[in-house]
């Protein structure tokens, strides 16, 4: 089978002919239909994550998928051959930029029935990020206020829709050309980040949760818009020591991450608010809930473009170049199973 493999950190991706993987007892084998490309894929390729997440190279890259189950491991109970599934494999397991992938069954869920299977590949990373930020960490309650930075991006679009569904008032930052997109997604307050200061715009509107898809100044200034006890959930900026525990990294890495985030955490503490870094984890159960929201018309995948699988490196380049609205996907087999119907 064809796969895009990371042979050495920093090397360009190239297609390689690989043997079809064998599923372990708790895994299923999935014939890929589509995969998303993510900024994290590039950070993995360059080695930016290597101090925290240890990989045995060479490794097939890619983390999210939609496809059809073609074999199940001996201990798998919830999935069967022929099921159409979607999921996120995680930053260490990866493996989805291939024609066939062996995936932990716990990382998968039946794909939403109301959208084409290709589009289901647009959801796992962004929906899990929004879910783990707003529900798992933020414990968002109806009536609260959420600020989503970069509302027209992949994560931002999912976060706006989920926060609205959960009963929040949603403010978002976006460039002027994205204003209509974020309004359609349900944003109540739209801030043009190129021409307006979000802290000034939100003065008098205390925020309960900020989802920070940016870094640096944006993260630090986001602490200022929170009500006492509020939280900035950072996903792109400064990692905190909890990431070392999550990754199973040693005390040296934990100390380094602690030092890296010290200024931010101290500032948060002085302001009576919190900062937490989120690095998403695979979660088939949350994806079952997400599929329900999609089928109920609450959450729509936002797809910027779909490229052929052979163009995976170009798809990643296009995401990194900026200006995309929603997800960039690659499709391995768009002609075959694309809907449940
Ligand atoms: N930690 C995790 O588990 C995790 C998970 C998923 C993603 N992430 C990270 O989250 C970030 C966003 O991911 P994504 O897939 O949503 O990216 P994306 O689709 O490329 O979207 C990025 C968005 O950021 C907006 N933007 C650029 N500069 C901005 C600024 N100064 N203020 C506010 N918005 C700004 C852009 O808006 P306009 O187009 O309107 O200009 C764009 O819509 C990436 O760094 C990614 O690596 C982390």
PDB file of N, CA, C and O in Angstrom, residues 103-149:
ATOM      1  N   UNK A 103      -5.934   0.877  13.657  1.00  0.00           N
ATOM      2  CA  UNK A 103      -6.259   1.919  14.643  1.00  0.00           C
ATOM      3  C   UNK A 103      -6.844   1.285  15.902  1.00  0.00           C
ATOM      4  O   UNK A 103      -7.650   0.350  15.803  1.00  0.00           O
ATOM      5  N   UNK A 104      -6.500   1.820  17.080  1.00  0.00           N
ATOM      6  CA  UNK A 104      -7.151   1.391  18.322  1.00  0.00           C
ATOM      7  C   UNK A 104      -8.654   1.626  18.185  1.00  0.00           C
ATOM      8  O   UNK A 104      -9.081   2.750  17.847  1.00  0.00           O
ATOM      9  N   UNK A 105      -9.438   0.607  18.471  1.00  0.00           N
ATOM     10  CA  UNK A 105     -10.894   0.739  18.309  1.00  0.00           C
ATOM     11  C   UNK A 105     -11.450   1.866  19.184  1.00  0.00           C
ATOM     12  O   UNK A 105     -12.402   2.549  18.798  1.00  0.00           O
ATOM     13  N   UNK A 106     -10.817   2.093  20.365  1.00  0.00           N
ATOM     14  CA  UNK A 106     -11.274   3.155  21.279  1.00  0.00           C
ATOM     15  C   UNK A 106     -11.133   4.555  20.698  1.00  0.00           C
ATOM     16  O   UNK A 106     -11.694   5.505  21.234  1.00  0.00           O
ATOM     17  N   UNK A 107     -10.306   4.684  19.653  1.00  0.00           N
ATOM     18  CA  UNK A 107     -10.089   6.011  19.062  1.00  0.00           C
ATOM     19  C   UNK A 107     -11.126   6.320  17.992  1.00  0.00           C
ATOM     20  O   UNK A 107     -11.121   7.416  17.424  1.00  0.00           O
ATOM     21  N   UNK A 108     -11.980   5.361  17.681  1.00  0.00           N
ATOM     22  CA  UNK A 108     -12.913   5.508  16.552  1.00  0.00           C
ATOM     23  C   UNK A 108     -14.359   5.566  17.025  1.00  0.00           C
ATOM     24  O   UNK A 108     -14.689   5.128  18.123  1.00  0.00           O
ATOM     25  N   UNK A 109     -15.207   6.071  16.147  1.00  0.00           N
ATOM     26  CA  UNK A 109     -16.656   6.033  16.379  1.00  0.00           C
ATOM     27  C   UNK A 109     -17.325   5.858  15.023  1.00  0.00           C
ATOM     28  O   UNK A 109     -16.719   6.188  13.988  1.00  0.00           O
ATOM     29  N   UNK A 110     -18.564   5.354  15.008  1.00  0.00           N
ATOM     30  CA  UNK A 110     -19.290   5.323  13.740  1.00  0.00           C
ATOM     31  C   UNK A 110     -19.392   6.748  13.184  1.00  0.00           C
ATOM     32  O   UNK A 110     -19.670   7.693  13.928  1.00  0.00           O
ATOM     33  N   UNK A 111     -19.147   6.888  11.892  1.00  0.00           N
ATOM     34  CA  UNK A 111     -19.161   8.228  11.289  1.00  0.00           C
ATOM     35  C   UNK A 111     -20.584   8.784  11.292  1.00  0.00           C
ATOM     36  O   UNK A 111     -21.552   8.010  11.266  1.00  0.00           O
ATOM     37  N   UNK A 112     -20.726  10.117  11.311  1.00  0.00           N
ATOM     38  CA  UNK A 112     -22.066  10.696  11.200  1.00  0.00           C
ATOM     39  C   UNK A 112     -22.747  10.166   9.940  1.00  0.00           C
ATOM     40  O   UNK A 112     -22.096   9.994   8.912  1.00  0.00           O
ATOM     41  N   UNK A 113     -24.066   9.919  10.019  1.00  0.00           N
ATOM     42  CA  UNK A 113     -24.773   9.303   8.895  1.00  0.00           C
ATOM     43  C   UNK A 113     -25.265  10.335   7.891  1.00  0.00           C
ATOM     44  O   UNK A 113     -25.625   9.997   6.768  1.00  0.00           O
ATOM     45  N   UNK A 114     -25.295  11.614   8.303  1.00  0.00           N
ATOM     46  CA  UNK A 114     -25.970  12.627   7.489  1.00  0.00           C
ATOM     47  C   UNK A 114     -25.036  13.379   6.546  1.00  0.00           C
ATOM     48  O   UNK A 114     -25.485  14.263   5.811  1.00  0.00           O
ATOM     49  N   UNK A 115     -23.738  13.076   6.588  1.00  0.00           N
ATOM     50  CA  UNK A 115     -22.790  13.794   5.722  1.00  0.00           C
ATOM     51  C   UNK A 115     -21.948  12.774   4.953  1.00  0.00           C
ATOM     52  O   UNK A 115     -21.781  11.638   5.400  1.00  0.00           O
ATOM     53  N   UNK A 116     -21.418  13.174   3.776  1.00  0.00           N
ATOM     54  CA  UNK A 116     -20.544  12.260   3.048  1.00  0.00           C
ATOM     55  C   UNK A 116     -19.345  11.844   3.917  1.00  0.00           C
ATOM     56  O   UNK A 116     -18.838  12.639   4.711  1.00  0.00           O
ATOM     57  N   UNK A 117     -18.919  10.605   3.732  1.00  0.00           N
ATOM     58  CA  UNK A 117     -17.835  10.068   4.564  1.00  0.00           C
ATOM     59  C   UNK A 117     -16.535  10.864   4.399  1.00  0.00           C
ATOM     60  O   UNK A 117     -15.751  10.988   5.349  1.00  0.00           O
ATOM     61  N   UNK A 118     -16.296  11.420   3.209  1.00  0.00           N
ATOM     62  CA  UNK A 118     -15.095  12.257   3.021  1.00  0.00           C
ATOM     63  C   UNK A 118     -15.117  13.414   4.019  1.00  0.00           C
ATOM     64  O   UNK A 118     -14.121  13.712   4.687  1.00  0.00           O
ATOM     65  N   UNK A 119     -16.285  14.060   4.156  1.00  0.00           N
ATOM     66  CA  UNK A 119     -16.370  15.233   5.043  1.00  0.00           C
ATOM     67  C   UNK A 119     -16.211  14.859   6.519  1.00  0.00           C
ATOM     68  O   UNK A 119     -15.811  15.697   7.335  1.00  0.00           O
ATOM     69  N   UNK A 120     -16.527  13.609   6.851  1.00  0.00           N
ATOM     70  CA  UNK A 120     -16.370  13.188   8.256  1.00  0.00           C
ATOM     71  C   UNK A 120     -14.908  13.306   8.690  1.00  0.00           C
ATOM     72  O   UNK A 120     -14.616  13.508   9.875  1.00  0.00           O
ATOM     73  N   UNK A 121     -13.975  13.206   7.738  1.00  0.00           N
ATOM     74  CA  UNK A 121     -12.549  13.323   8.079  1.00  0.00           C
ATOM     75  C   UNK A 121     -12.174  14.746   8.484  1.00  0.00           C
ATOM     76  O   UNK A 121     -11.084  14.980   8.987  1.00  0.00           O
ATOM     77  N   UNK A 122     -13.087  15.698   8.268  1.00  0.00           N
ATOM     78  CA  UNK A 122     -12.810  17.085   8.648  1.00  0.00           C
ATOM     79  C   UNK A 122     -13.078  17.320  10.132  1.00  0.00           C
ATOM     80  O   UNK A 122     -12.756  18.380  10.658  1.00  0.00           O
ATOM     81  N   UNK A 123     -13.672  16.340  10.804  1.00  0.00           N
ATOM     82  CA  UNK A 123     -14.173  16.601  12.156  1.00  0.00           C
ATOM     83  C   UNK A 123     -13.289  16.164  13.319  1.00  0.00           C
ATOM     84  O   UNK A 123     -13.247  16.864  14.345  1.00  0.00           O
ATOM     85  N   UNK A 124     -12.622  15.008  13.256  1.00  0.00           N
ATOM     86  CA  UNK A 124     -12.037  14.484  14.504  1.00  0.00           C
ATOM     87  C   UNK A 124     -11.148  15.466  15.264  1.00  0.00           C
ATOM     88  O   UNK A 124     -11.375  15.704  16.459  1.00  0.00           O
ATOM     89  N   UNK A 125     -10.157  16.050  14.619  1.00  0.00           N
ATOM     90  CA  UNK A 125      -9.226  16.917  15.368  1.00  0.00           C
ATOM     91  C   UNK A 125      -9.932  18.181  15.859  1.00  0.00           C
ATOM     92  O   UNK A 125      -9.835  18.541  17.036  1.00  0.00           O
ATOM     93  N   UNK A 126     -10.675  18.837  14.977  1.00  0.00           N
ATOM     94  CA  UNK A 126     -11.275  20.110  15.399  1.00  0.00           C
ATOM     95  C   UNK A 126     -12.385  19.892  16.418  1.00  0.00           C
ATOM     96  O   UNK A 126     -12.517  20.645  17.385  1.00  0.00           O
ATOM     97  N   UNK A 127     -13.189  18.848  16.226  1.00  0.00           N
ATOM     98  CA  UNK A 127     -14.292  18.613  17.163  1.00  0.00           C
ATOM     99  C   UNK A 127     -13.768  18.152  18.517  1.00  0.00           C
ATOM    100  O   UNK A 127     -14.273  18.567  19.560  1.00  0.00           O
ATOM    101  N   UNK A 128     -12.742  17.284  18.516  1.00  0.00           N
ATOM    102  CA  UNK A 128     -12.176  16.854  19.807  1.00  0.00           C
ATOM    103  C   UNK A 128     -11.513  18.026  20.523  1.00  0.00           C
ATOM    104  O   UNK A 128     -11.583  18.134  21.748  1.00  0.00           O
ATOM    105  N   UNK A 129     -10.870  18.908  19.761  1.00  0.00           N
ATOM    106  CA  UNK A 129     -10.244  20.081  20.396  1.00  0.00           C
ATOM    107  C   UNK A 129     -11.308  20.948  21.051  1.00  0.00           C
ATOM    108  O   UNK A 129     -11.188  21.348  22.220  1.00  0.00           O
ATOM    109  N   UNK A 130     -12.368  21.233  20.295  1.00  0.00           N
ATOM    110  CA  UNK A 130     -13.444  22.071  20.840  1.00  0.00           C
ATOM    111  C   UNK A 130     -14.085  21.382  22.045  1.00  0.00           C
ATOM    112  O   UNK A 130     -14.333  22.006  23.084  1.00  0.00           O
ATOM    113  N   UNK A 131     -14.306  20.072  21.928  1.00  0.00           N
ATOM    114  CA  UNK A 131     -14.972  19.315  23.006  1.00  0.00           C
ATOM    115  C   UNK A 131     -14.098  19.293  24.263  1.00  0.00           C
ATOM    116  O   UNK A 131     -14.563  19.571  25.376  1.00  0.00           O
ATOM    117  N   UNK A 132     -12.821  18.961  24.077  1.00  0.00           N
ATOM    118  CA  UNK A 132     -11.949  18.827  25.257  1.00  0.00           C
ATOM    119  C   UNK A 132     -11.682  20.201  25.897  1.00  0.00           C
ATOM    120  O   UNK A 132     -11.499  20.299  27.110  1.00  0.00           O
ATOM    121  N   UNK A 133     -11.688  21.276  25.073  1.00  0.00           N
ATOM    122  CA  UNK A 133     -11.486  22.623  25.631  1.00  0.00           C
ATOM    123  C   UNK A 133     -12.745  23.103  26.362  1.00  0.00           C
ATOM    124  O   UNK A 133     -12.664  23.595  27.489  1.00  0.00           O
ATOM    125  N   UNK A 134     -13.897  22.953  25.720  1.00  0.00           N
ATOM    126  CA  UNK A 134     -15.121  23.549  26.282  1.00  0.00           C
ATOM    127  C   UNK A 134     -15.793  22.655  27.325  1.00  0.00           C
ATOM    128  O   UNK A 134     -16.297  23.140  28.329  1.00  0.00           O
ATOM    129  N   UNK A 135     -15.817  21.353  27.063  1.00  0.00           N
ATOM    130  CA  UNK A 135     -16.570  20.441  27.931  1.00  0.00           C
ATOM    131  C   UNK A 135     -15.648  19.855  28.999  1.00  0.00           C
ATOM    132  O   UNK A 135     -15.893  20.004  30.193  1.00  0.00           O
ATOM    133  N   UNK A 136     -14.557  19.189  28.568  1.00  0.00           N
ATOM    134  CA  UNK A 136     -13.706  18.470  29.525  1.00  0.00           C
ATOM    135  C   UNK A 136     -12.965  19.436  30.452  1.00  0.00           C
ATOM    136  O   UNK A 136     -13.005  19.281  31.672  1.00  0.00           O
ATOM    137  N   UNK A 137     -12.294  20.430  29.874  1.00  0.00           N
ATOM    138  CA  UNK A 137     -11.504  21.353  30.713  1.00  0.00           C
ATOM    139  C   UNK A 137     -12.356  22.541  31.176  1.00  0.00           C
ATOM    140  O   UNK A 137     -12.393  22.872  32.356  1.00  0.00           O
ATOM    141  N   UNK A 138     -13.049  23.179  30.229  1.00  0.00           N
ATOM    142  CA  UNK A 138     -13.766  24.421  30.554  1.00  0.00           C
ATOM    143  C   UNK A 138     -15.041  24.209  31.343  1.00  0.00           C
ATOM    144  O   UNK A 138     -15.508  25.119  32.021  1.00  0.00           O
ATOM    145  N   UNK A 139     -15.642  23.023  31.277  1.00  0.00           N
ATOM    146  CA  UNK A 139     -16.934  22.748  31.941  1.00  0.00           C
ATOM    147  C   UNK A 139     -17.935  23.867  31.670  1.00  0.00           C
ATOM    148  O   UNK A 139     -18.560  24.429  32.583  1.00  0.00           O
ATOM    149  N   UNK A 140     -18.054  24.193  30.394  1.00  0.00           N
ATOM    150  CA  UNK A 140     -18.928  25.294  29.959  1.00  0.00           C
ATOM    151  C   UNK A 140     -20.377  25.059  30.385  1.00  0.00           C
ATOM    152  O   UNK A 140     -20.913  23.966  30.228  1.00  0.00           O
ATOM    153  N   UNK A 141     -20.993  26.128  30.912  1.00  0.00           N
ATOM    154  CA  UNK A 141     -22.408  26.061  31.288  1.00  0.00           C
ATOM    155  C   UNK A 141     -23.189  27.062  30.449  1.00  0.00           C
ATOM    156  O   UNK A 141     -22.657  28.102  30.048  1.00  0.00           O
ATOM    157  N   UNK A 142     -24.466  26.744  30.224  1.00  0.00           N
ATOM    158  CA  UNK A 142     -25.333  27.658  29.469  1.00  0.00           C
ATOM    159  C   UNK A 142     -25.328  29.018  30.143  1.00  0.00           C
ATOM    160  O   UNK A 142     -25.296  29.113  31.374  1.00  0.00           O
ATOM    161  N   UNK A 143     -25.311  30.073  29.322  1.00  0.00           N
ATOM    162  CA  UNK A 143     -25.331  31.426  29.861  1.00  0.00           C
ATOM    163  C   UNK A 143     -23.948  32.030  30.023  1.00  0.00           C
ATOM    164  O   UNK A 143     -23.815  33.230  30.259  1.00  0.00           O
ATOM    165  N   UNK A 144     -22.906  31.197  29.877  1.00  0.00           N
ATOM    166  CA  UNK A 144     -21.549  31.735  30.003  1.00  0.00           C
ATOM    167  C   UNK A 144     -21.092  32.362  28.670  1.00  0.00           C
ATOM    168  O   UNK A 144     -21.756  32.209  27.636  1.00  0.00           O
ATOM    169  N   UNK A 145     -19.960  33.066  28.744  1.00  0.00           N
ATOM    170  CA  UNK A 145     -19.425  33.733  27.550  1.00  0.00           C
ATOM    171  C   UNK A 145     -18.079  33.105  27.180  1.00  0.00           C
ATOM    172  O   UNK A 145     -17.243  32.869  28.048  1.00  0.00           O
ATOM    173  N   UNK A 146     -17.931  32.845  25.877  1.00  0.00           N
ATOM    174  CA  UNK A 146     -16.712  32.206  25.369  1.00  0.00           C
ATOM    175  C   UNK A 146     -16.090  33.125  24.315  1.00  0.00           C
ATOM    176  O   UNK A 146     -16.809  33.697  23.492  1.00  0.00           O
ATOM    177  N   UNK A 147     -14.770  33.259  24.352  1.00  0.00           N
ATOM    178  CA  UNK A 147     -14.049  33.937  23.266  1.00  0.00           C
ATOM    179  C   UNK A 147     -13.258  32.886  22.495  1.00  0.00           C
ATOM    180  O   UNK A 147     -12.456  32.159  23.089  1.00  0.00           O
ATOM    181  N   UNK A 148     -13.504  32.816  21.194  1.00  0.00           N
ATOM    182  CA  UNK A 148     -12.779  31.873  20.333  1.00  0.00           C
ATOM    183  C   UNK A 148     -11.866  32.689  19.422  1.00  0.00           C
ATOM    184  O   UNK A 148     -12.349  33.480  18.609  1.00  0.00           O
ATOM    185  N   UNK A 149     -10.565  32.496  19.573  1.00  0.00           N
ATOM    186  CA  UNK A 149      -9.648  33.190  18.664  1.00  0.00           C
ATOM    187  C   UNK A 149      -9.551  32.412  17.351  1.00  0.00           C
ATOM    188  O   UNK A 149      -9.447  31.175  17.346  1.00  0.00           O
TER     189      UNK A 149
END
